[in-house]
């Protein structure tokens, strides 16, 4: 098989059949953090797609950490039981490795679902008090977050660790700690929202401190043979904000702490960001971090064509390719990519007869 995209690879001890990663995509369809039948349908179809790894959407480690009230959660027994139901049904028909992204939205929490406008809902309007490194709102008109004190920091760290233990009990194959897109851990990293003057603010070392503490807590709580990595925003796309060179330092620190991979995205922390949203606009960040650090690196961001994904791997810019919205548009994207690249992909036996005659050897 000549296609790089369909060659197996390893994240720590987890072997993936190919290098397509279904990146986390919020569905805003949970009830009190509990997975619903929508998640059964969504995760079920993604697990039959032929990708190498599926990462469950941003999953809040405490209620206040949800982006919206309809976010998935993993902070209590009910959340765990609801997700177990979905995973049990999915695994009866698919052996695709499944990871989960553990997250806390910080000051970007308490918003309406995207199709309901996505605006922040203040506590007085039925939302909740958000938390952040500093009492600086994401947008000037929003209700200010509450700065996390020592007890708050301890509570959030503990919540991440407890969610990791729940993920382990569920048989989750890997964890991705969410340090991107302007959510809580990214808020600590970036000097734009983090104006603290204590040990968690100011210098790069201080701003990295809490995200690294959270990573350490998750790594300790999750079985050592299963991989843990982090998703980061490699740039705020704002002068004076977080950038790729700081991301290299963070990735080096994560590697030293036993991280198995890094998933490279960008943006989300500032309304002043200027993002050139062109195909592959974030790939250069992944390339820089991979070259400097050597961690298995996932590139993501407007990678929609099989040939585009193949060229990124061939150029050594990344080790894996994250596909998100393109998977929602075409849940058989890996099938079609394999057909275009002359590769094979594993499918459920119920689908073996559907390969077009011109690619009759498509399915392994």
mmCIF file of C-alpha atoms in Angstrom:
data_model
loop_
_atom_site.group_PDB
_atom_site.id
_atom_site.type_symbol
_atom_site.label_atom_id
_atom_site.label_comp_id
_atom_site.label_asym_id
_atom_site.label_seq_id
_atom_site.Cartn_x
_atom_site.Cartn_y
_atom_site.Cartn_z
ATOM 1 C CA UNK A 1 0.000 0.000 0.000
ATOM 2 C CA UNK A 2 1.700 3.193 -1.159
ATOM 3 C CA UNK A 3 -0.564 5.788 0.430
ATOM 4 C CA UNK A 4 0.932 7.388 3.544
ATOM 5 C CA UNK A 5 -2.520 8.387 4.789
ATOM 6 C CA UNK A 6 -3.497 4.732 5.048
ATOM 7 C CA UNK A 7 -0.349 3.453 6.679
ATOM 8 C CA UNK A 8 -0.722 2.429 10.342
ATOM 9 C CA UNK A 9 0.906 4.444 13.102
ATOM 10 C CA UNK A 10 1.210 4.431 16.858
ATOM 11 C CA UNK A 11 0.330 6.901 19.587
ATOM 12 C CA UNK A 12 2.261 5.540 22.518
ATOM 13 C CA UNK A 13 1.152 1.906 22.683
ATOM 14 C CA UNK A 14 -2.080 2.521 20.767
ATOM 15 C CA UNK A 15 -1.840 1.275 17.195
ATOM 16 C CA UNK A 16 -4.030 3.054 14.652
ATOM 17 C CA UNK A 17 -4.907 1.380 11.330
ATOM 18 C CA UNK A 18 -4.415 4.632 9.400
ATOM 19 C CA UNK A 19 -3.588 8.305 9.955
ATOM 20 C CA UNK A 20 -7.064 9.836 9.692
ATOM 21 C CA UNK A 21 -8.241 11.318 12.996
ATOM 22 C CA UNK A 22 -11.844 12.424 13.363
ATOM 23 C CA UNK A 23 -11.298 15.604 15.355
ATOM 24 C CA UNK A 24 -13.657 16.516 18.221
ATOM 25 C CA UNK A 25 -16.889 18.204 17.119
ATOM 26 C CA UNK A 26 -19.350 19.578 19.679
ATOM 27 C CA UNK A 27 -22.888 18.347 19.067
ATOM 28 C CA UNK A 28 -24.678 20.477 21.707
ATOM 29 C CA UNK A 29 -27.130 17.635 22.227
ATOM 30 C CA UNK A 30 -26.579 16.369 25.772
ATOM 31 C CA UNK A 31 -29.021 16.567 28.677
ATOM 32 C CA UNK A 32 -27.395 17.586 31.979
ATOM 33 C CA UNK A 33 -24.108 16.393 30.500
ATOM 34 C CA UNK A 34 -25.569 13.008 29.553
ATOM 35 C CA UNK A 35 -25.057 11.527 26.092
ATOM 36 C CA UNK A 36 -28.342 10.992 24.241
ATOM 37 C CA UNK A 37 -29.631 9.010 21.280
ATOM 38 C CA UNK A 38 -28.169 11.734 19.062
ATOM 39 C CA UNK A 39 -24.710 10.753 20.298
ATOM 40 C CA UNK A 40 -25.492 7.099 19.595
ATOM 41 C CA UNK A 41 -26.333 8.013 15.997
ATOM 42 C CA UNK A 42 -23.426 10.431 15.565
ATOM 43 C CA UNK A 43 -20.700 8.341 17.180
ATOM 44 C CA UNK A 44 -22.086 5.219 15.543
ATOM 45 C CA UNK A 45 -21.759 6.586 12.026
ATOM 46 C CA UNK A 46 -18.311 8.064 12.703
ATOM 47 C CA UNK A 47 -17.150 4.692 14.058
ATOM 48 C CA UNK A 48 -18.176 3.019 10.789
ATOM 49 C CA UNK A 49 -16.304 5.553 8.646
ATOM 50 C CA UNK A 50 -12.993 3.726 8.337
ATOM 51 C CA UNK A 51 -10.948 6.444 10.071
ATOM 52 C CA UNK A 52 -8.026 5.499 12.289
ATOM 53 C CA UNK A 53 -9.231 7.265 15.446
ATOM 54 C CA UNK A 54 -12.403 8.998 16.605
ATOM 55 C CA UNK A 55 -12.147 11.680 19.288
ATOM 56 C CA UNK A 56 -15.339 12.343 21.241
ATOM 57 C CA UNK A 57 -16.305 16.001 21.421
ATOM 58 C CA UNK A 58 -15.179 18.463 24.104
ATOM 59 C CA UNK A 59 -16.476 16.842 27.282
ATOM 60 C CA UNK A 60 -16.796 19.079 30.328
ATOM 61 C CA UNK A 61 -15.127 18.010 33.552
ATOM 62 C CA UNK A 62 -17.555 20.053 35.671
ATOM 63 C CA UNK A 63 -20.944 21.664 34.960
ATOM 64 C CA UNK A 64 -19.490 25.190 34.932
ATOM 65 C CA UNK A 65 -16.985 24.042 32.310
ATOM 66 C CA UNK A 66 -19.586 23.400 29.633
ATOM 67 C CA UNK A 67 -19.631 25.695 26.627
ATOM 68 C CA UNK A 68 -23.410 25.448 26.565
ATOM 69 C CA UNK A 69 -25.975 23.799 28.815
ATOM 70 C CA UNK A 70 -26.286 21.101 26.116
ATOM 71 C CA UNK A 71 -22.626 20.057 26.236
ATOM 72 C CA UNK A 72 -21.467 16.536 26.948
ATOM 73 C CA UNK A 73 -20.022 16.000 30.424
ATOM 74 C CA UNK A 74 -18.154 13.414 32.452
ATOM 75 C CA UNK A 75 -18.379 14.719 36.001
ATOM 76 C CA UNK A 76 -20.833 12.295 37.629
ATOM 77 C CA UNK A 77 -22.125 8.737 37.566
ATOM 78 C CA UNK A 78 -25.089 9.589 35.344
ATOM 79 C CA UNK A 79 -22.780 11.084 32.713
ATOM 80 C CA UNK A 80 -20.603 7.994 32.842
ATOM 81 C CA UNK A 81 -23.558 5.610 32.539
ATOM 82 C CA UNK A 82 -25.059 7.509 29.600
ATOM 83 C CA UNK A 83 -21.782 7.494 27.683
ATOM 84 C CA UNK A 84 -21.272 3.821 28.517
ATOM 85 C CA UNK A 85 -24.567 3.006 26.798
ATOM 86 C CA UNK A 86 -23.444 4.766 23.627
ATOM 87 C CA UNK A 87 -19.994 3.211 23.638
ATOM 88 C CA UNK A 88 -21.293 -0.294 24.306
ATOM 89 C CA UNK A 89 -23.625 -0.100 21.310
ATOM 90 C CA UNK A 90 -20.909 1.377 19.115
ATOM 91 C CA UNK A 91 -18.277 -1.184 20.038
ATOM 92 C CA UNK A 92 -20.636 -4.036 19.206
ATOM 93 C CA UNK A 93 -20.188 -3.070 15.558
ATOM 94 C CA UNK A 94 -16.835 -1.254 15.361
ATOM 95 C CA UNK A 95 -13.338 -1.774 16.716
ATOM 96 C CA UNK A 96 -12.191 1.747 15.844
ATOM 97 C CA UNK A 97 -10.061 3.250 18.641
ATOM 98 C CA UNK A 98 -11.993 5.947 20.519
ATOM 99 C CA UNK A 99 -10.475 8.881 22.393
ATOM 100 C CA UNK A 100 -12.148 11.653 24.357
ATOM 101 C CA UNK A 101 -11.351 15.338 24.648
ATOM 102 C CA UNK A 102 -11.592 16.529 28.256
ATOM 103 C CA UNK A 103 -12.353 20.208 28.498
ATOM 104 C CA UNK A 104 -13.288 23.261 30.513
ATOM 105 C CA UNK A 105 -14.632 26.309 28.690
ATOM 106 C CA UNK A 106 -13.591 28.880 31.284
ATOM 107 C CA UNK A 107 -14.802 32.373 30.379
ATOM 108 C CA UNK A 108 -16.284 31.094 27.088
ATOM 109 C CA UNK A 109 -18.850 28.981 28.949
ATOM 110 C CA UNK A 110 -22.572 29.626 29.445
ATOM 111 C CA UNK A 111 -23.518 30.367 25.845
ATOM 112 C CA UNK A 112 -26.501 29.468 23.692
ATOM 113 C CA UNK A 113 -26.164 26.676 21.149
ATOM 114 C CA UNK A 114 -24.831 27.840 17.759
ATOM 115 C CA UNK A 115 -28.184 27.481 16.012
ATOM 116 C CA UNK A 116 -29.708 29.583 18.799
ATOM 117 C CA UNK A 117 -27.278 32.437 18.248
ATOM 118 C CA UNK A 118 -24.306 31.346 20.371
ATOM 119 C CA UNK A 119 -24.365 34.448 22.584
ATOM 120 C CA UNK A 120 -23.288 34.310 26.197
ATOM 121 C CA UNK A 121 -26.127 33.814 28.695
ATOM 122 C CA UNK A 122 -25.506 35.856 31.836
ATOM 123 C CA UNK A 123 -26.320 34.428 35.285
ATOM 124 C CA UNK A 124 -29.259 36.806 35.533
ATOM 125 C CA UNK A 125 -30.697 35.375 32.299
ATOM 126 C CA UNK A 126 -30.433 31.704 33.253
ATOM 127 C CA UNK A 127 -26.742 31.084 32.620
ATOM 128 C CA UNK A 128 -24.022 30.616 35.209
ATOM 129 C CA UNK A 129 -21.005 32.421 36.581
ATOM 130 C CA UNK A 130 -17.978 31.627 34.439
ATOM 131 C CA UNK A 131 -14.398 31.297 35.682
ATOM 132 C CA UNK A 132 -11.059 32.223 34.128
ATOM 133 C CA UNK A 133 -7.473 33.069 35.026
ATOM 134 C CA UNK A 134 -8.460 36.728 35.370
ATOM 135 C CA UNK A 135 -11.753 38.673 35.525
ATOM 136 C CA UNK A 136 -11.463 39.689 31.855
ATOM 137 C CA UNK A 137 -14.489 38.849 29.653
ATOM 138 C CA UNK A 138 -14.013 37.325 26.203
ATOM 139 C CA UNK A 139 -16.024 40.152 24.631
ATOM 140 C CA UNK A 140 -16.378 43.556 26.238
ATOM 141 C CA UNK A 141 -20.169 43.298 26.587
ATOM 142 C CA UNK A 142 -20.128 39.897 28.309
ATOM 143 C CA UNK A 143 -20.550 39.149 32.000
ATOM 144 C CA UNK A 144 -17.045 39.095 33.558
ATOM 145 C CA UNK A 145 -15.647 35.748 34.668
ATOM 146 C CA UNK A 146 -14.510 35.107 38.203
ATOM 147 C CA UNK A 147 -10.756 34.659 38.623
ATOM 148 C CA UNK A 148 -9.889 31.205 39.919
ATOM 149 C CA UNK A 149 -8.332 31.261 43.377
ATOM 150 C CA UNK A 150 -6.235 28.473 44.906
ATOM 151 C CA UNK A 151 -9.307 26.441 45.835
ATOM 152 C CA UNK A 152 -10.755 26.911 42.357
ATOM 153 C CA UNK A 153 -7.562 25.780 40.683
ATOM 154 C CA UNK A 154 -7.466 22.714 42.904
ATOM 155 C CA UNK A 155 -11.117 21.941 42.123
ATOM 156 C CA UNK A 156 -10.567 22.121 38.350
ATOM 157 C CA UNK A 157 -7.419 19.973 38.473
ATOM 158 C CA UNK A 158 -9.270 17.385 40.521
ATOM 159 C CA UNK A 159 -12.203 17.462 38.099
ATOM 160 C CA UNK A 160 -9.913 16.741 35.139
ATOM 161 C CA UNK A 161 -8.329 13.839 36.999
ATOM 162 C CA UNK A 162 -11.682 12.393 38.042
ATOM 163 C CA UNK A 163 -12.990 12.629 34.472
ATOM 164 C CA UNK A 164 -9.859 10.798 33.306
ATOM 165 C CA UNK A 165 -10.586 7.998 35.778
ATOM 166 C CA UNK A 166 -14.150 7.779 34.470
ATOM 167 C CA UNK A 167 -12.814 7.649 30.901
ATOM 168 C CA UNK A 168 -10.543 4.787 31.917
ATOM 169 C CA UNK A 169 -13.465 2.848 33.371
ATOM 170 C CA UNK A 170 -15.335 3.374 30.100
ATOM 171 C CA UNK A 171 -12.488 1.765 28.195
ATOM 172 C CA UNK A 172 -11.611 4.970 26.344
ATOM 173 C CA UNK A 173 -8.417 4.348 24.372
ATOM 174 C CA UNK A 174 -6.828 7.807 24.670
ATOM 175 C CA UNK A 175 -7.387 11.257 26.163
ATOM 176 C CA UNK A 176 -6.889 14.614 24.513
ATOM 177 C CA UNK A 177 -6.649 17.476 27.018
ATOM 178 C CA UNK A 178 -8.266 20.559 25.491
ATOM 179 C CA UNK A 179 -5.799 23.440 25.633
ATOM 180 C CA UNK A 180 -7.034 25.266 22.530
ATOM 181 C CA UNK A 181 -9.692 27.532 21.037
ATOM 182 C CA UNK A 182 -9.796 30.090 23.817
ATOM 183 C CA UNK A 183 -11.064 27.721 26.496
ATOM 184 C CA UNK A 184 -9.760 27.622 30.055
ATOM 185 C CA UNK A 185 -6.298 26.116 29.609
ATOM 186 C CA UNK A 186 -5.638 28.301 26.562
ATOM 187 C CA UNK A 187 -6.793 31.289 28.650
ATOM 188 C CA UNK A 188 -3.987 30.554 31.091
ATOM 189 C CA UNK A 189 -1.415 30.190 28.302
ATOM 190 C CA UNK A 190 -2.204 33.419 26.480
ATOM 191 C CA UNK A 191 -1.053 36.752 27.926
ATOM 192 C CA UNK A 192 -4.185 38.388 26.487
ATOM 193 C CA UNK A 193 -6.763 36.936 28.941
ATOM 194 C CA UNK A 194 -4.234 36.004 31.645
ATOM 195 C CA UNK A 195 -3.196 39.137 33.543
ATOM 196 C CA UNK A 196 -2.493 37.387 36.842
ATOM 197 C CA UNK A 197 0.423 38.544 38.988
ATOM 198 C CA UNK A 198 0.872 35.313 40.959
ATOM 199 C CA UNK A 199 2.689 32.079 40.041
ATOM 200 C CA UNK A 200 0.132 31.394 37.275
ATOM 201 C CA UNK A 201 0.611 34.598 35.290
ATOM 202 C CA UNK A 202 3.211 36.847 33.753
ATOM 203 C CA UNK A 203 6.143 34.821 32.454
ATOM 204 C CA UNK A 204 5.785 31.996 29.958
ATOM 205 C CA UNK A 205 6.786 29.515 32.646
ATOM 206 C CA UNK A 206 4.050 30.820 34.938
ATOM 207 C CA UNK A 207 1.378 30.883 32.238
ATOM 208 C CA UNK A 208 2.158 27.278 31.335
ATOM 209 C CA UNK A 209 2.038 26.164 34.957
ATOM 210 C CA UNK A 210 -1.681 25.401 35.338
ATOM 211 C CA UNK A 211 -2.153 23.683 31.947
ATOM 212 C CA UNK A 212 0.841 21.481 32.748
ATOM 213 C CA UNK A 213 -0.523 20.726 36.209
ATOM 214 C CA UNK A 214 -3.787 19.639 34.604
ATOM 215 C CA UNK A 215 -1.940 17.481 32.092
ATOM 216 C CA UNK A 216 0.040 15.866 34.903
ATOM 217 C CA UNK A 217 -3.166 15.161 36.840
ATOM 218 C CA UNK A 218 -4.785 13.525 33.806
ATOM 219 C CA UNK A 219 -1.668 11.539 32.941
ATOM 220 C CA UNK A 220 -1.446 10.217 36.513
ATOM 221 C CA UNK A 221 -5.138 9.276 36.611
ATOM 222 C CA UNK A 222 -5.250 7.487 33.240
ATOM 223 C CA UNK A 223 -3.670 4.048 32.710
ATOM 224 C CA UNK A 224 -0.034 4.492 31.709
ATOM 225 C CA UNK A 225 -0.351 2.205 28.691
ATOM 226 C CA UNK A 226 -3.028 4.428 27.128
ATOM 227 C CA UNK A 227 -1.942 7.650 25.397
ATOM 228 C CA UNK A 228 -2.616 11.181 26.605
ATOM 229 C CA UNK A 229 -1.992 14.268 24.491
ATOM 230 C CA UNK A 230 -3.072 17.864 24.243
ATOM 231 C CA UNK A 231 -4.795 20.013 21.653
ATOM 232 C CA UNK A 232 -3.381 23.506 21.479
ATOM 233 C CA UNK A 233 -3.957 26.723 19.613
ATOM 234 C CA UNK A 234 -0.495 27.431 18.226
ATOM 235 C CA UNK A 235 -1.306 31.101 17.642
ATOM 236 C CA UNK A 236 -3.826 33.641 18.891
ATOM 237 C CA UNK A 237 -3.493 35.468 15.548
ATOM 238 C CA UNK A 238 -3.121 38.673 17.577
ATOM 239 C CA UNK A 239 0.054 40.691 18.073
ATOM 240 C CA UNK A 240 1.368 40.186 21.596
ATOM 241 C CA UNK A 241 -0.613 36.985 22.112
ATOM 242 C CA UNK A 242 0.285 33.316 22.263
ATOM 243 C CA UNK A 243 2.371 32.209 19.273
ATOM 244 C CA UNK A 244 4.044 29.209 17.686
ATOM 245 C CA UNK A 245 7.398 29.699 19.411
ATOM 246 C CA UNK A 246 5.717 29.628 22.822
ATOM 247 C CA UNK A 247 3.825 26.573 21.575
ATOM 248 C CA UNK A 248 7.149 24.849 20.886
ATOM 249 C CA UNK A 249 8.208 25.436 24.498
ATOM 250 C CA UNK A 250 4.876 24.081 25.742
ATOM 251 C CA UNK A 251 5.142 21.014 23.495
ATOM 252 C CA UNK A 252 8.655 20.332 24.784
ATOM 253 C CA UNK A 253 7.374 20.509 28.365
ATOM 254 C CA UNK A 254 4.493 18.178 27.506
ATOM 255 C CA UNK A 255 6.858 15.690 25.892
ATOM 256 C CA UNK A 256 9.018 15.712 29.016
ATOM 257 C CA UNK A 257 5.899 14.884 31.058
ATOM 258 C CA UNK A 258 5.008 11.870 28.934
ATOM 259 C CA UNK A 259 2.651 13.344 26.329
ATOM 260 C CA UNK A 260 2.069 10.939 23.450
ATOM 261 C CA UNK A 261 0.862 13.422 20.835
ATOM 262 C CA UNK A 262 0.018 17.044 20.166
ATOM 263 C CA UNK A 263 -2.959 18.226 18.110
ATOM 264 C CA UNK A 264 -2.228 21.607 16.536
ATOM 265 C CA UNK A 265 -5.027 24.097 15.928
ATOM 266 C CA UNK A 266 -5.131 27.885 16.405
ATOM 267 C CA UNK A 267 -7.192 30.905 17.445
ATOM 268 C CA UNK A 268 -10.245 31.302 19.625
ATOM 269 C CA UNK A 269 -8.990 33.356 22.559
ATOM 270 C CA UNK A 270 -9.565 36.889 21.246
ATOM 271 C CA UNK A 271 -12.237 38.695 19.264
ATOM 272 C CA UNK A 272 -9.384 40.673 17.640
ATOM 273 C CA UNK A 273 -7.963 37.601 15.879
ATOM 274 C CA UNK A 274 -7.243 37.848 12.160
ATOM 275 C CA UNK A 275 -7.237 34.330 10.722
ATOM 276 C CA UNK A 276 -6.425 33.669 7.043
ATOM 277 C CA UNK A 277 -8.872 30.786 6.643
ATOM 278 C CA UNK A 278 -7.421 29.146 3.540
ATOM 279 C CA UNK A 279 -6.890 25.416 2.977
ATOM 280 C CA UNK A 280 -4.234 24.081 5.328
ATOM 281 C CA UNK A 281 -3.769 27.452 7.061
ATOM 282 C CA UNK A 282 -2.615 25.790 10.302
ATOM 283 C CA UNK A 283 -0.345 23.129 8.834
ATOM 284 C CA UNK A 284 2.769 25.302 9.136
ATOM 285 C CA UNK A 285 2.282 25.419 12.900
ATOM 286 C CA UNK A 286 2.121 21.626 13.085
ATOM 287 C CA UNK A 287 5.238 21.384 10.931
ATOM 288 C CA UNK A 288 7.206 23.776 13.154
ATOM 289 C CA UNK A 289 6.238 21.951 16.363
ATOM 290 C CA UNK A 290 6.862 18.503 14.890
ATOM 291 C CA UNK A 291 10.322 19.496 13.674
ATOM 292 C CA UNK A 292 11.307 21.129 16.972
ATOM 293 C CA UNK A 293 9.811 18.627 19.397
ATOM 294 C CA UNK A 294 9.398 15.282 17.664
ATOM 295 C CA UNK A 295 6.040 14.402 19.187
ATOM 296 C CA UNK A 296 3.510 12.658 16.936
ATOM 297 C CA UNK A 297 1.630 15.637 15.552
ATOM 298 C CA UNK A 298 -1.919 15.982 14.261
ATOM 299 C CA UNK A 299 -2.551 18.703 11.679
ATOM 300 C CA UNK A 300 -6.062 20.066 11.274
ATOM 301 C CA UNK A 301 -7.876 22.979 9.661
ATOM 302 C CA UNK A 302 -9.533 23.097 6.229
ATOM 303 C CA UNK A 303 -7.944 19.840 5.161
ATOM 304 C CA UNK A 304 -10.740 18.533 2.977
ATOM 305 C CA UNK A 305 -9.159 16.612 0.090
ATOM 306 C CA UNK A 306 -7.412 13.242 0.146
ATOM 307 C CA UNK A 307 -4.540 14.464 -2.016
ATOM 308 C CA UNK A 308 -4.067 17.459 0.287
ATOM 309 C CA UNK A 309 -3.830 15.173 3.323
ATOM 310 C CA UNK A 310 -1.407 12.878 1.514
ATOM 311 C CA UNK A 311 0.860 15.774 0.532
ATOM 312 C CA UNK A 312 1.051 17.029 4.135
ATOM 313 C CA UNK A 313 2.261 13.622 5.289
ATOM 314 C CA UNK A 314 4.641 13.248 2.355
ATOM 315 C CA UNK A 315 6.237 16.623 3.144
ATOM 316 C CA UNK A 316 6.782 15.600 6.775
ATOM 317 C CA UNK A 317 4.568 18.396 8.069
ATOM 318 C CA UNK A 318 2.527 16.135 10.362
ATOM 319 C CA UNK A 319 2.092 12.504 11.379
ATOM 320 C CA UNK A 320 -1.701 12.385 11.334
ATOM 321 C CA UNK A 321 -4.480 14.359 9.686
ATOM 322 C CA UNK A 322 -7.439 15.712 11.647
ATOM 323 C CA UNK A 323 -10.727 15.905 9.751
ATOM 324 C CA UNK A 324 -13.818 17.419 11.347
ATOM 325 C CA UNK A 325 -16.426 19.367 9.359
ATOM 326 C CA UNK A 326 -15.520 17.407 6.239
ATOM 327 C CA UNK A 327 -16.538 14.258 8.123
ATOM 328 C CA UNK A 328 -19.919 15.731 8.987
ATOM 329 C CA UNK A 329 -20.420 16.628 5.331
ATOM 330 C CA UNK A 330 -19.221 13.222 4.150
ATOM 331 C CA UNK A 331 -19.229 10.513 6.868
ATOM 332 C CA UNK A 332 -17.581 8.178 4.339
ATOM 333 C CA UNK A 333 -14.652 10.548 3.737
ATOM 334 C CA UNK A 334 -12.057 7.836 4.551
ATOM 335 C CA UNK A 335 -13.661 5.458 2.030
ATOM 336 C CA UNK A 336 -13.542 8.071 -0.691
ATOM 337 C CA UNK A 337 -9.995 9.094 0.249
ATOM 338 C CA UNK A 338 -8.854 5.473 0.012
ATOM 339 C CA UNK A 339 -10.490 5.121 -3.387
ATOM 340 C CA UNK A 340 -8.722 8.235 -4.692
ATOM 341 C CA UNK A 341 -5.342 7.218 -3.274
ATOM 342 C CA UNK A 342 -5.478 3.592 -4.348
ATOM 343 C CA UNK A 343 -5.559 2.327 -0.774
ATOM 344 C CA UNK A 344 -7.751 -0.023 1.214
ATOM 345 C CA UNK A 345 -9.955 0.668 4.209
ATOM 346 C CA UNK A 346 -11.630 -1.632 6.713
ATOM 347 C CA UNK A 347 -15.424 -1.614 6.767
ATOM 348 C CA UNK A 348 -18.199 -3.495 8.514
ATOM 349 C CA UNK A 349 -19.102 -6.733 6.700
ATOM 350 C CA UNK A 350 -22.606 -5.424 6.076
ATOM 351 C CA UNK A 351 -21.087 -2.855 3.684
ATOM 352 C CA UNK A 352 -18.630 -5.073 1.793
ATOM 353 C CA UNK A 353 -20.885 -5.402 -1.256
ATOM 354 C CA UNK A 354 -21.206 -1.661 -1.879
ATOM 355 C CA UNK A 355 -17.774 -0.893 -3.353
ATOM 356 C CA UNK A 356 -18.094 0.458 -6.923
ATOM 357 C CA UNK A 357 -16.815 -1.859 -9.628
ATOM 358 C CA UNK A 358 -13.931 0.449 -10.534
ATOM 359 C CA UNK A 359 -12.554 0.184 -6.959
ATOM 360 C CA UNK A 360 -13.543 -3.386 -6.257
ATOM 361 C CA UNK A 361 -10.485 -3.920 -4.022
ATOM 362 C CA UNK A 362 -11.243 -0.862 -1.868
ATOM 363 C CA UNK A 363 -12.366 -2.760 1.233
ATOM 364 C CA UNK A 364 -9.980 -4.906 3.220
#
